[in-house]
mmCIF file of C-alpha atoms and ligand atoms in Angstrom:
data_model
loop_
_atom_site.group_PDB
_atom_site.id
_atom_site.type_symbol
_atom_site.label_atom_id
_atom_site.label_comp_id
_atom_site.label_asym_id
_atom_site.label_seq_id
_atom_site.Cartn_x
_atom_site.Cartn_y
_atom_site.Cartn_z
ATOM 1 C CA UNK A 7 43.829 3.425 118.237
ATOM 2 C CA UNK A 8 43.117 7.357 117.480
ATOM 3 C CA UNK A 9 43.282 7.970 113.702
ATOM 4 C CA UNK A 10 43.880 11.554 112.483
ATOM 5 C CA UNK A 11 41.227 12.969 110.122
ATOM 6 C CA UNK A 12 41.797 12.413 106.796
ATOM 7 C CA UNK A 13 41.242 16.107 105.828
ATOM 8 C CA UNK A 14 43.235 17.196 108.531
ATOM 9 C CA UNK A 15 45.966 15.065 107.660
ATOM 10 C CA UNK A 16 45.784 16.435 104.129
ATOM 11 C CA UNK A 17 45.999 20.312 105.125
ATOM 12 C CA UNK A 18 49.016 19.590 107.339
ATOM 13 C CA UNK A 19 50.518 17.530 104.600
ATOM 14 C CA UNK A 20 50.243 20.154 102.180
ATOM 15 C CA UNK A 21 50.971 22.747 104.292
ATOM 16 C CA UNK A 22 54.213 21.118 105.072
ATOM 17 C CA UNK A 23 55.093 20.800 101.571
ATOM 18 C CA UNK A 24 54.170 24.056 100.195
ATOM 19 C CA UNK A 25 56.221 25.736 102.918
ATOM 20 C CA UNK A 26 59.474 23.697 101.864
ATOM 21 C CA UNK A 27 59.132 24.247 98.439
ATOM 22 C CA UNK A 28 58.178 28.305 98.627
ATOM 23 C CA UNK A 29 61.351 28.158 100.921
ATOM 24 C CA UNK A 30 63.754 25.972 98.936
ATOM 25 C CA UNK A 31 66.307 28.513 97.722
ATOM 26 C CA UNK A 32 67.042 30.054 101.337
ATOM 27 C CA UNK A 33 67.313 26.116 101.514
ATOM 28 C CA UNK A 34 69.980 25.607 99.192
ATOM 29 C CA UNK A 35 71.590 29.123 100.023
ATOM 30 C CA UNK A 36 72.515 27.732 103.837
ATOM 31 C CA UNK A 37 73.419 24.307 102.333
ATOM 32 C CA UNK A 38 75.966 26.189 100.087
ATOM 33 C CA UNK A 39 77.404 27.463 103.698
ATOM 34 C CA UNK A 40 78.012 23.532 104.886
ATOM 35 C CA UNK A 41 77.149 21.510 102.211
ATOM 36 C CA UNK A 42 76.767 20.663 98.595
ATOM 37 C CA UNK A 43 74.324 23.277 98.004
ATOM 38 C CA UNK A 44 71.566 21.069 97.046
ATOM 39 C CA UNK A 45 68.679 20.433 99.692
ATOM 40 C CA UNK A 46 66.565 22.818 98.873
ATOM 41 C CA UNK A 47 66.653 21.740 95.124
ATOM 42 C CA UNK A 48 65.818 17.689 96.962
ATOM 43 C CA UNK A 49 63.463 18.856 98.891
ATOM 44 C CA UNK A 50 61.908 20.512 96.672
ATOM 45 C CA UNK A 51 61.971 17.723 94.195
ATOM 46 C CA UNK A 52 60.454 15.101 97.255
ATOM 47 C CA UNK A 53 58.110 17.633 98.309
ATOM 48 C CA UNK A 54 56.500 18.219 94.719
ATOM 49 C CA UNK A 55 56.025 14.170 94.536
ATOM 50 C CA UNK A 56 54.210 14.202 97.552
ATOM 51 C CA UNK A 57 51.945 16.623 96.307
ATOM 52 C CA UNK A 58 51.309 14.583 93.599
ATOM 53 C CA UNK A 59 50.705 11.864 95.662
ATOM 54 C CA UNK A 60 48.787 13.588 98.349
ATOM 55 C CA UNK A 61 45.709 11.558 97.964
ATOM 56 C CA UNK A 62 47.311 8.150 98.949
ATOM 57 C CA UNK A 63 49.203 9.969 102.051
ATOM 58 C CA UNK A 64 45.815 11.888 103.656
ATOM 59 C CA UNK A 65 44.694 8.137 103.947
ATOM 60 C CA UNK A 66 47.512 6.267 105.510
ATOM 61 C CA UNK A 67 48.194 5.902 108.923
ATOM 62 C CA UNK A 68 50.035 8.684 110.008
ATOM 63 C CA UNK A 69 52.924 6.609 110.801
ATOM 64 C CA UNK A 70 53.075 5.373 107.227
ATOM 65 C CA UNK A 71 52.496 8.285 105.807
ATOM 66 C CA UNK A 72 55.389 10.247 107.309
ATOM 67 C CA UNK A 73 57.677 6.973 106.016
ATOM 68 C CA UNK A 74 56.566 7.444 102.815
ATOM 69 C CA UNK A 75 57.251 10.894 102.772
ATOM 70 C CA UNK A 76 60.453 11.046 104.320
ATOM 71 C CA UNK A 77 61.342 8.176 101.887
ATOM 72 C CA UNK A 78 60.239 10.463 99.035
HETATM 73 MG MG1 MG B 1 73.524 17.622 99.354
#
């Protein structure tokens, strides 16, 4: 099985991440058009913890990875 590098897994991660939570008040602005008005605020919030976290997720399998950070 083909395993992503670990540093390359970490950029895209982060990358990822960074771009949600620069972006998350045009998030919550369209949510307030549809919705509660809160995504960007949650993702945000998920987003920060897996930047916290971002050393355990560049080494996971992808596959887990993404689970854990859709879970978070
Ligand atoms: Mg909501």
């Amino acid at each position: 099985m083909r395993t992503m590098d670990q540093n390359l897994q970490r950029e895209l991660i982060t990358a990822v991440a960074t771009s949600v939570i620069a972006n998350a008040e045009e998030l919550t602005s369209l949510d307030q058009a549809i919705g509660d008005g809160d995504h960007g605020i949650n993702m945000k919030r998920g987003f920060e913890a897996v930047l916290t976290d971002i050393d355990g997720l560049a080494t996971r399998p992808l596959p887990d990875a993404l689970q854990a950070i859709g879970m978070a």
